[in-house]
Amino acid sequence: MSVHAVAHAPLDHPHPGARQYIIIAVILSVVTAIEVAVYYFPPLHPILAPILIVLSAFKFSIVVMYYMHLKFDARLFSGMFLFGLSAAAFTIIMFIALFHGLVPIGAPSPAAPH
Amino acid sequence: MQNVAAAPPVHIVPPVPVEEHPTATGLNNRKVLMWAFLASDCMFFGALIATYLVYRGKWTGHPVPTDVFDIPYTSVSAFALLMSSLAMVLALAAIQHGQIRRLKIWLLTTAGLGLVFIGGQIYEFTSFGHEGLTLASGTGGTTFFVLTGFHGTHVSLGIAWLLSLFVMAQRGVMHEGRSLDVEIAGLYWHFVDIVWIIIFTVVYLIPVNMAP
């Protein structure tokens, strides 16, 4: 691999300024308020879990893209972070599948000869 | 007659420029290292969250975590941590524009909001303990305290990091050329924030009977 003379990859876009950061904080605050409000609104309880997961995923993405600058920084950083995030998500999903009966474990093997 | 020995020479130390070394990727090695660490920390918290979810609804011991949660109180803590992320990016914007006084204000604000969160967590843990939920009271207490306790430890380390940056700024060491130091600390701090976004939803807000 060749050695480049520059230590920073040039940014495609400049980082957001203070005004954009404050707008993002307002959006995050509103979404958090909606999360808590939904929690106390019984008619939405049948679909509470999907709503909360979508809202928190939205907040997560906003912070990662704008406050952590992944939207503007080198793709390598996004790749590294997504790798770790995917491994974590895979671990969580597989553990839930294994221990909550979605995947049968410990079942007798079919018709083993004695 | 001139007295050259009367006044000691005044040494004005100019800000030390930060040398950027060439790297194979063209990216700053410290920033690459921080992202690698954050990726590994994702897996660390993924394992802890998975363990909590595996035991959720099958807890042993009494009380269980959801019996003692105080959602309005924890919502305020979550809001404080969210706002600390805003203060952190404002600190970064300040040093990128060479505004050291603003940098110091926003670093202290970030650390202060982090302390509010940690203070809230200490109070929460203490009140849970009084109600009988402890690290050893059952699988509910164990999985809850290990997960949130490790997150709290991360926040505490972040506060120490921010305060060390503040002390450096106070001593005149920080300048526009060292904005990467603040950016890397910021990456860590925002990561702590996004982990709490997940914990707050998965552990506190989603009721047990709706969890997988």
mmCIF file of C-alpha atoms in Angstrom:
data_model
loop_
_atom_site.group_PDB
_atom_site.id
_atom_site.type_symbol
_atom_site.label_atom_id
_atom_site.label_comp_id
_atom_site.label_asym_id
_atom_site.label_seq_id
_atom_site.Cartn_x
_atom_site.Cartn_y
_atom_site.Cartn_z
ATOM 1 C CA MET A 1 0.000 0.000 0.000
ATOM 2 C CA SER A 2 1.365 3.381 -0.882
ATOM 3 C CA VAL A 3 2.118 5.966 1.745
ATOM 4 C CA HIS A 4 0.305 9.232 1.266
ATOM 5 C CA ALA A 5 1.825 12.531 2.199
ATOM 6 C CA VAL A 6 -1.319 13.827 3.824
ATOM 7 C CA ALA A 7 -2.520 12.741 7.218
ATOM 8 C CA HIS A 8 -6.155 13.655 6.717
ATOM 9 C CA ALA A 9 -8.329 12.619 3.821
ATOM 10 C CA PRO A 10 -9.994 15.646 2.311
ATOM 11 C CA LEU A 11 -13.563 16.064 3.481
ATOM 12 C CA ASP A 12 -16.303 15.865 0.894
ATOM 13 C CA HIS A 13 -18.334 18.318 2.964
ATOM 14 C CA PRO A 14 -17.307 20.602 5.812
ATOM 15 C CA HIS A 15 -18.476 19.674 9.325
ATOM 16 C CA PRO A 16 -21.746 21.313 10.408
ATOM 17 C CA GLY A 17 -21.579 24.607 12.270
ATOM 18 C CA ALA A 18 -22.945 25.592 15.680
ATOM 19 C CA ARG A 19 -26.386 26.468 14.242
ATOM 20 C CA GLN A 20 -26.828 23.042 12.654
ATOM 21 C CA TYR A 21 -25.639 21.357 15.855
ATOM 22 C CA ILE A 22 -28.309 23.196 17.856
ATOM 23 C CA ILE A 23 -31.030 22.297 15.329
ATOM 24 C CA ILE A 24 -29.995 18.642 15.600
ATOM 25 C CA ALA A 25 -30.131 18.863 19.416
ATOM 26 C CA VAL A 26 -33.677 20.248 19.196
ATOM 27 C CA ILE A 27 -34.684 17.341 16.924
ATOM 28 C CA LEU A 28 -33.119 14.846 19.354
ATOM 29 C CA SER A 29 -34.916 16.434 22.295
ATOM 30 C CA VAL A 30 -38.268 16.330 20.507
ATOM 31 C CA VAL A 31 -37.800 12.658 19.576
ATOM 32 C CA THR A 32 -36.878 11.824 23.191
ATOM 33 C CA ALA A 33 -40.016 13.625 24.391
ATOM 34 C CA ILE A 34 -42.089 11.641 21.871
ATOM 35 C CA GLU A 35 -40.535 8.383 23.154
ATOM 36 C CA VAL A 36 -41.528 9.145 26.730
ATOM 37 C CA ALA A 37 -44.982 10.407 25.688
ATOM 38 C CA VAL A 38 -45.641 7.224 23.692
ATOM 39 C CA TYR A 39 -44.674 5.181 26.766
ATOM 40 C CA TYR A 40 -47.506 6.879 28.715
ATOM 41 C CA PHE A 41 -50.095 6.624 25.910
ATOM 42 C CA PRO A 42 -51.931 3.279 26.377
ATOM 43 C CA PRO A 43 -53.684 3.157 22.942
ATOM 44 C CA LEU A 44 -50.245 2.843 21.319
ATOM 45 C CA HIS A 45 -49.027 0.081 23.637
ATOM 46 C CA PRO A 46 -49.776 -2.762 21.188
ATOM 47 C CA ILE A 47 -47.160 -1.263 18.850
ATOM 48 C CA LEU A 48 -45.008 0.377 21.518
ATOM 49 C CA ALA A 49 -41.890 -1.744 20.955
ATOM 50 C CA PRO A 50 -41.620 -1.111 17.173
ATOM 51 C CA ILE A 51 -42.297 2.615 17.635
ATOM 52 C CA LEU A 52 -39.620 2.947 20.313
ATOM 53 C CA ILE A 53 -37.087 0.938 18.309
ATOM 54 C CA VAL A 54 -37.625 3.103 15.211
ATOM 55 C CA LEU A 55 -37.368 6.338 17.220
ATOM 56 C CA SER A 56 -34.200 5.269 19.023
ATOM 57 C CA ALA A 57 -32.654 4.055 15.745
ATOM 58 C CA PHE A 58 -33.403 7.492 14.302
ATOM 59 C CA LYS A 59 -31.700 9.232 17.250
ATOM 60 C CA PHE A 60 -28.746 6.839 17.034
ATOM 61 C CA SER A 61 -28.303 7.561 13.308
ATOM 62 C CA ILE A 62 -28.551 11.328 13.733
ATOM 63 C CA VAL A 63 -25.873 11.390 16.449
ATOM 64 C CA VAL A 64 -23.544 9.090 14.506
ATOM 65 C CA MET A 65 -23.932 10.927 11.199
ATOM 66 C CA TYR A 66 -23.838 14.541 12.385
ATOM 67 C CA TYR A 67 -22.228 14.707 15.847
ATOM 68 C CA MET A 68 -19.680 11.955 15.122
ATOM 69 C CA HIS A 69 -19.322 13.266 11.556
ATOM 70 C CA LEU A 70 -19.554 9.864 9.843
ATOM 71 C CA LYS A 71 -21.627 11.508 7.107
ATOM 72 C CA PHE A 72 -18.686 13.763 6.297
ATOM 73 C CA ASP A 73 -15.600 11.708 7.215
ATOM 74 C CA ALA A 74 -13.713 8.996 5.348
ATOM 75 C CA ARG A 75 -15.652 5.858 4.415
ATOM 76 C CA LEU A 76 -13.152 3.688 6.296
ATOM 77 C CA PHE A 77 -14.476 5.000 9.620
ATOM 78 C CA SER A 78 -18.041 4.139 8.614
ATOM 79 C CA GLY A 79 -16.939 0.661 7.583
ATOM 80 C CA MET A 80 -15.117 0.027 10.850
ATOM 81 C CA PHE A 81 -18.013 1.235 12.970
ATOM 82 C CA LEU A 82 -20.644 -0.641 10.957
ATOM 83 C CA PHE A 83 -18.598 -3.820 11.302
ATOM 84 C CA GLY A 84 -18.643 -3.548 15.100
ATOM 85 C CA LEU A 85 -22.285 -2.527 15.119
ATOM 86 C CA SER A 86 -23.284 -5.428 12.853
ATOM 87 C CA ALA A 87 -21.395 -7.907 15.031
ATOM 88 C CA ALA A 88 -23.183 -6.540 18.110
ATOM 89 C CA ALA A 89 -26.596 -6.693 16.408
ATOM 90 C CA PHE A 90 -25.902 -10.239 15.197
ATOM 91 C CA THR A 91 -24.909 -11.297 18.727
ATOM 92 C CA ILE A 92 -28.087 -9.830 20.222
ATOM 93 C CA ILE A 93 -30.397 -11.349 17.579
ATOM 94 C CA MET A 94 -28.795 -14.805 17.767
ATOM 95 C CA PHE A 95 -28.852 -14.882 21.568
ATOM 96 C CA ILE A 96 -32.531 -13.927 21.601
ATOM 97 C CA ALA A 97 -33.295 -16.515 18.917
ATOM 98 C CA LEU A 98 -31.463 -19.224 20.852
ATOM 99 C CA PHE A 99 -32.778 -18.516 24.325
ATOM 100 C CA HIS A 100 -36.354 -17.498 23.515
ATOM 101 C CA GLY A 101 -37.260 -20.584 21.539
ATOM 102 C CA LEU A 102 -36.976 -19.217 18.001
ATOM 103 C CA VAL A 103 -34.270 -21.798 17.306
ATOM 104 C CA PRO A 104 -34.774 -25.256 18.869
ATOM 105 C CA ILE A 105 -31.852 -26.263 21.039
ATOM 106 C CA GLY A 106 -31.450 -29.482 22.935
ATOM 107 C CA ALA A 107 -34.109 -31.279 20.866
ATOM 108 C CA PRO A 108 -33.623 -35.036 20.418
ATOM 109 C CA SER A 109 -31.952 -35.976 17.177
ATOM 110 C CA PRO A 110 -34.344 -37.729 14.754
ATOM 111 C CA ALA A 111 -34.385 -41.537 14.832
ATOM 112 C CA ALA A 112 -30.848 -42.207 15.990
ATOM 113 C CA PRO A 113 -30.194 -45.999 15.925
ATOM 114 C CA HIS A 114 -29.490 -47.515 19.359
ATOM 115 C CA MET B 1 25.912 52.001 31.785
ATOM 116 C CA GLN B 2 23.616 49.241 30.797
ATOM 117 C CA ASN B 3 22.730 46.548 33.282
ATOM 118 C CA VAL B 4 22.045 43.531 31.140
ATOM 119 C CA ALA B 5 21.656 41.206 34.112
ATOM 120 C CA ALA B 6 18.860 43.239 35.743
ATOM 121 C CA ALA B 7 15.965 41.950 33.674
ATOM 122 C CA PRO B 8 15.815 38.227 33.024
ATOM 123 C CA PRO B 9 15.100 37.359 29.436
ATOM 124 C CA VAL B 10 11.443 36.614 28.758
ATOM 125 C CA HIS B 11 10.883 33.449 26.811
ATOM 126 C CA ILE B 12 7.702 33.456 24.789
ATOM 127 C CA VAL B 13 6.902 29.893 23.935
ATOM 128 C CA PRO B 14 4.963 29.715 20.711
ATOM 129 C CA PRO B 15 2.237 27.064 20.393
ATOM 130 C CA VAL B 16 3.802 23.784 19.417
ATOM 131 C CA PRO B 17 2.564 22.849 15.976
ATOM 132 C CA VAL B 18 1.151 19.366 15.782
ATOM 133 C CA GLU B 19 3.056 17.377 13.223
ATOM 134 C CA GLU B 20 0.889 15.174 11.034
ATOM 135 C CA HIS B 21 2.833 12.141 9.946
ATOM 136 C CA PRO B 22 2.191 10.421 6.638
ATOM 137 C CA THR B 23 0.164 7.254 7.050
ATOM 138 C CA ALA B 24 -0.601 4.286 4.822
ATOM 139 C CA THR B 25 -4.324 5.037 4.828
ATOM 140 C CA GLY B 26 -3.995 8.787 4.449
ATOM 141 C CA LEU B 27 -5.998 9.061 7.666
ATOM 142 C CA ASN B 28 -4.837 10.098 11.091
ATOM 143 C CA ASN B 29 -3.774 6.998 13.014
ATOM 144 C CA ARG B 30 -5.213 8.191 16.318
ATOM 145 C CA LYS B 31 -8.627 8.686 14.743
ATOM 146 C CA VAL B 32 -8.473 5.260 13.089
ATOM 147 C CA LEU B 33 -7.540 3.776 16.468
ATOM 148 C CA MET B 34 -10.470 5.492 18.176
ATOM 149 C CA TRP B 35 -12.933 4.156 15.580
ATOM 150 C CA ALA B 36 -11.451 0.666 15.979
ATOM 151 C CA PHE B 37 -11.913 0.970 19.733
ATOM 152 C CA LEU B 38 -15.504 2.156 19.315
ATOM 153 C CA ALA B 39 -16.225 -0.791 17.001
ATOM 154 C CA SER B 40 -14.878 -3.192 19.642
ATOM 155 C CA ASP B 41 -16.849 -1.388 22.349
ATOM 156 C CA CYS B 42 -19.995 -1.899 20.241
ATOM 157 C CA MET B 43 -19.414 -5.645 20.525
ATOM 158 C CA PHE B 44 -18.744 -5.310 24.261
ATOM 159 C CA PHE B 45 -22.044 -3.530 24.900
ATOM 160 C CA GLY B 46 -23.763 -5.821 22.393
ATOM 161 C CA ALA B 47 -22.811 -8.799 24.572
ATOM 162 C CA LEU B 48 -24.065 -7.073 27.737
ATOM 163 C CA ILE B 49 -27.368 -6.030 26.123
ATOM 164 C CA ALA B 50 -27.815 -9.540 24.706
ATOM 165 C CA THR B 51 -27.300 -11.031 28.171
ATOM 166 C CA TYR B 52 -29.862 -8.650 29.669
ATOM 167 C CA LEU B 53 -32.399 -9.534 26.967
ATOM 168 C CA VAL B 54 -31.792 -13.272 27.312
ATOM 169 C CA TYR B 55 -32.742 -13.138 30.992
ATOM 170 C CA ARG B 56 -35.476 -10.540 30.585
ATOM 171 C CA GLY B 57 -38.854 -11.925 31.619
ATOM 172 C CA LYS B 58 -37.161 -15.001 33.141
ATOM 173 C CA TRP B 59 -35.626 -13.161 36.049
ATOM 174 C CA THR B 60 -34.954 -14.792 39.380
ATOM 175 C CA GLY B 61 -35.248 -12.941 42.690
ATOM 176 C CA HIS B 62 -37.462 -10.087 43.747
ATOM 177 C CA PRO B 63 -37.894 -7.237 43.001
ATOM 178 C CA VAL B 64 -37.076 -7.288 39.277
ATOM 179 C CA PRO B 65 -35.713 -4.182 37.504
ATOM 180 C CA THR B 66 -39.028 -3.108 35.940
ATOM 181 C CA ASP B 67 -40.661 -3.060 39.415
ATOM 182 C CA VAL B 68 -38.418 -0.225 40.567
ATOM 183 C CA PHE B 69 -37.857 1.898 37.436
ATOM 184 C CA ASP B 70 -38.690 5.594 37.671
ATOM 185 C CA ILE B 71 -39.143 6.564 34.009
ATOM 186 C CA PRO B 72 -39.586 10.361 34.467
ATOM 187 C CA TYR B 73 -36.395 10.507 36.559
ATOM 188 C CA THR B 74 -34.367 8.452 34.073
ATOM 189 C CA SER B 75 -35.771 10.529 31.186
ATOM 190 C CA VAL B 76 -34.247 13.647 32.729
ATOM 191 C CA SER B 77 -30.872 11.864 33.033
ATOM 192 C CA ALA B 78 -31.125 10.741 29.409
ATOM 193 C CA PHE B 79 -31.920 14.310 28.359
ATOM 194 C CA ALA B 80 -28.867 15.616 30.269
ATOM 195 C CA LEU B 81 -26.601 13.146 28.465
ATOM 196 C CA LEU B 82 -28.154 14.057 25.111
ATOM 197 C CA MET B 83 -27.516 17.760 25.751
ATOM 198 C CA SER B 84 -23.940 16.982 26.776
ATOM 199 C CA SER B 85 -23.391 15.761 23.207
ATOM 200 C CA LEU B 86 -24.503 19.179 21.966
ATOM 201 C CA ALA B 87 -22.041 20.869 24.342
ATOM 202 C CA MET B 88 -19.306 18.524 23.090
ATOM 203 C CA VAL B 89 -19.770 19.427 19.409
ATOM 204 C CA LEU B 90 -19.902 23.112 20.351
ATOM 205 C CA ALA B 91 -16.541 22.642 22.117
ATOM 206 C CA LEU B 92 -15.162 21.108 18.922
ATOM 207 C CA ALA B 93 -16.546 23.941 16.802
ATOM 208 C CA ALA B 94 -14.961 26.436 19.218
ATOM 209 C CA ILE B 95 -11.430 25.010 18.992
ATOM 210 C CA GLN B 96 -11.727 24.641 15.223
ATOM 211 C CA HIS B 97 -12.289 28.407 15.134
ATOM 212 C CA GLY B 98 -9.511 29.091 17.649
ATOM 213 C CA GLN B 99 -11.985 30.218 20.348
ATOM 214 C CA ILE B 100 -10.224 28.840 23.420
ATOM 215 C CA ARG B 101 -12.434 30.602 25.969
ATOM 216 C CA ARG B 102 -15.545 29.056 24.414
ATOM 217 C CA LEU B 103 -13.759 25.719 24.245
ATOM 218 C CA LYS B 104 -13.216 25.813 28.000
ATOM 219 C CA ILE B 105 -16.838 26.786 28.678
ATOM 220 C CA TRP B 106 -18.254 23.982 26.521
ATOM 221 C CA LEU B 107 -15.814 21.389 27.863
ATOM 222 C CA LEU B 108 -16.877 22.256 31.410
ATOM 223 C CA THR B 109 -20.542 22.186 30.366
ATOM 224 C CA THR B 110 -20.113 18.742 28.813
ATOM 225 C CA ALA B 111 -18.335 17.393 31.887
ATOM 226 C CA GLY B 112 -20.957 19.026 34.132
ATOM 227 C CA LEU B 113 -23.846 17.393 32.279
ATOM 228 C CA GLY B 114 -21.956 14.099 32.451
ATOM 229 C CA LEU B 115 -21.686 14.574 36.216
ATOM 230 C CA VAL B 116 -25.437 15.233 36.383
ATOM 231 C CA PHE B 117 -25.978 11.899 34.620
ATOM 232 C CA ILE B 118 -23.565 10.039 36.910
ATOM 233 C CA GLY B 119 -25.063 11.682 40.004
ATOM 234 C CA GLY B 120 -28.487 10.582 38.806
ATOM 235 C CA GLN B 121 -27.242 7.045 38.268
ATOM 236 C CA ILE B 122 -25.693 6.881 41.740
ATOM 237 C CA TYR B 123 -28.979 8.080 43.264
ATOM 238 C CA GLU B 124 -30.930 5.596 41.131
ATOM 239 C CA PHE B 125 -28.689 2.664 42.094
ATOM 240 C CA THR B 126 -28.929 3.625 45.764
ATOM 241 C CA SER B 127 -32.729 3.838 45.700
ATOM 242 C CA PHE B 128 -32.952 0.526 43.827
ATOM 243 C CA GLY B 129 -30.733 -1.004 46.507
ATOM 244 C CA HIS B 130 -33.062 0.259 49.227
ATOM 245 C CA GLU B 131 -35.956 -1.415 47.421
ATOM 246 C CA GLY B 132 -34.063 -4.723 47.347
ATOM 247 C CA LEU B 133 -32.642 -4.765 43.819
ATOM 248 C CA THR B 134 -28.904 -5.364 44.096
ATOM 249 C CA LEU B 135 -26.125 -6.928 42.054
ATOM 250 C CA ALA B 136 -26.690 -10.200 43.956
ATOM 251 C CA SER B 137 -30.498 -10.158 44.316
ATOM 252 C CA GLY B 138 -31.093 -12.296 41.209
ATOM 253 C CA THR B 139 -30.446 -12.436 37.491
ATOM 254 C CA GLY B 140 -32.497 -9.251 37.004
ATOM 255 C CA GLY B 141 -30.279 -7.226 39.327
ATOM 256 C CA THR B 142 -27.074 -8.765 38.007
ATOM 257 C CA THR B 143 -27.745 -8.162 34.317
ATOM 258 C CA PHE B 144 -29.170 -4.683 34.936
ATOM 259 C CA PHE B 145 -26.358 -3.416 37.162
ATOM 260 C CA VAL B 146 -23.562 -4.906 35.036
ATOM 261 C CA LEU B 147 -24.939 -3.293 31.876
ATOM 262 C CA THR B 148 -25.739 0.139 33.300
ATOM 263 C CA GLY B 149 -22.722 0.065 35.623
ATOM 264 C CA PHE B 150 -20.299 -0.467 32.748
ATOM 265 C CA HIS B 151 -21.992 2.366 30.879
ATOM 266 C CA GLY B 152 -21.611 4.591 33.940
ATOM 267 C CA THR B 153 -17.930 3.666 34.112
ATOM 268 C CA HIS B 154 -17.537 4.757 30.492
ATOM 269 C CA VAL B 155 -19.216 8.087 31.301
ATOM 270 C CA SER B 156 -16.922 8.578 34.311
ATOM 271 C CA LEU B 157 -13.805 7.959 32.210
ATOM 272 C CA GLY B 158 -15.160 10.414 29.635
ATOM 273 C CA ILE B 159 -15.607 13.077 32.314
ATOM 274 C CA ALA B 160 -11.989 12.584 33.437
ATOM 275 C CA TRP B 161 -10.855 12.907 29.799
ATOM 276 C CA LEU B 162 -12.868 16.122 29.299
ATOM 277 C CA LEU B 163 -11.520 17.651 32.495
ATOM 278 C CA SER B 164 -7.958 16.830 31.438
ATOM 279 C CA LEU B 165 -8.608 18.663 28.156
ATOM 280 C CA PHE B 166 -9.971 21.589 30.168
ATOM 281 C CA VAL B 167 -6.809 21.682 32.309
ATOM 282 C CA MET B 168 -4.699 21.605 29.137
ATOM 283 C CA ALA B 169 -6.724 24.516 27.741
ATOM 284 C CA GLN B 170 -6.341 26.364 31.036
ATOM 285 C CA ARG B 171 -2.558 25.960 30.787
ATOM 286 C CA GLY B 172 -2.551 27.385 27.279
ATOM 287 C CA VAL B 173 -1.591 24.132 25.591
ATOM 288 C CA MET B 174 -4.721 23.882 23.441
ATOM 289 C CA HIS B 175 -4.901 25.772 20.187
ATOM 290 C CA GLU B 176 -6.551 25.499 16.793
ATOM 291 C CA GLY B 177 -3.937 23.003 15.566
ATOM 292 C CA ARG B 178 -4.923 20.541 18.296
ATOM 293 C CA SER B 179 -8.604 20.285 17.417
ATOM 294 C CA LEU B 180 -8.135 16.572 16.707
ATOM 295 C CA ASP B 181 -7.561 15.999 20.448
ATOM 296 C CA VAL B 182 -11.037 17.401 21.131
ATOM 297 C CA GLU B 183 -12.561 15.570 18.155
ATOM 298 C CA ILE B 184 -11.289 12.181 19.375
ATOM 299 C CA ALA B 185 -12.538 12.830 22.914
ATOM 300 C CA GLY B 186 -15.832 13.868 21.321
ATOM 301 C CA LEU B 187 -16.106 10.596 19.400
ATOM 302 C CA TYR B 188 -15.808 8.693 22.678
ATOM 303 C CA TRP B 189 -18.339 10.948 24.376
ATOM 304 C CA HIS B 190 -20.924 10.656 21.590
ATOM 305 C CA PHE B 191 -20.481 6.883 21.608
ATOM 306 C CA VAL B 192 -21.352 6.851 25.304
ATOM 307 C CA ASP B 193 -24.443 8.868 24.396
ATOM 308 C CA ILE B 194 -25.613 6.519 21.631
ATOM 309 C CA VAL B 195 -25.152 3.502 23.899
ATOM 310 C CA TRP B 196 -27.469 5.177 26.405
ATOM 311 C CA ILE B 197 -30.006 5.866 23.634
ATOM 312 C CA ILE B 198 -30.210 2.085 23.147
ATOM 313 C CA ILE B 199 -30.157 1.196 26.847
ATOM 314 C CA PHE B 200 -32.865 3.745 27.660
ATOM 315 C CA THR B 201 -35.157 2.238 25.015
ATOM 316 C CA VAL B 202 -34.414 -1.461 25.431
ATOM 317 C CA VAL B 203 -34.021 -1.613 29.209
ATOM 318 C CA TYR B 204 -36.302 1.134 30.510
ATOM 319 C CA LEU B 205 -39.035 1.928 27.994
ATOM 320 C CA ILE B 206 -39.988 -1.360 26.295
ATOM 321 C CA PRO B 207 -42.165 -3.297 28.750
ATOM 322 C CA VAL B 208 -41.194 -6.859 29.617
ATOM 323 C CA ASN B 209 -44.231 -8.478 28.015
ATOM 324 C CA MET B 210 -43.330 -6.813 24.701
ATOM 325 C CA ALA B 211 -39.677 -7.772 24.774
ATOM 326 C CA PRO B 212 -38.640 -10.821 22.775
#
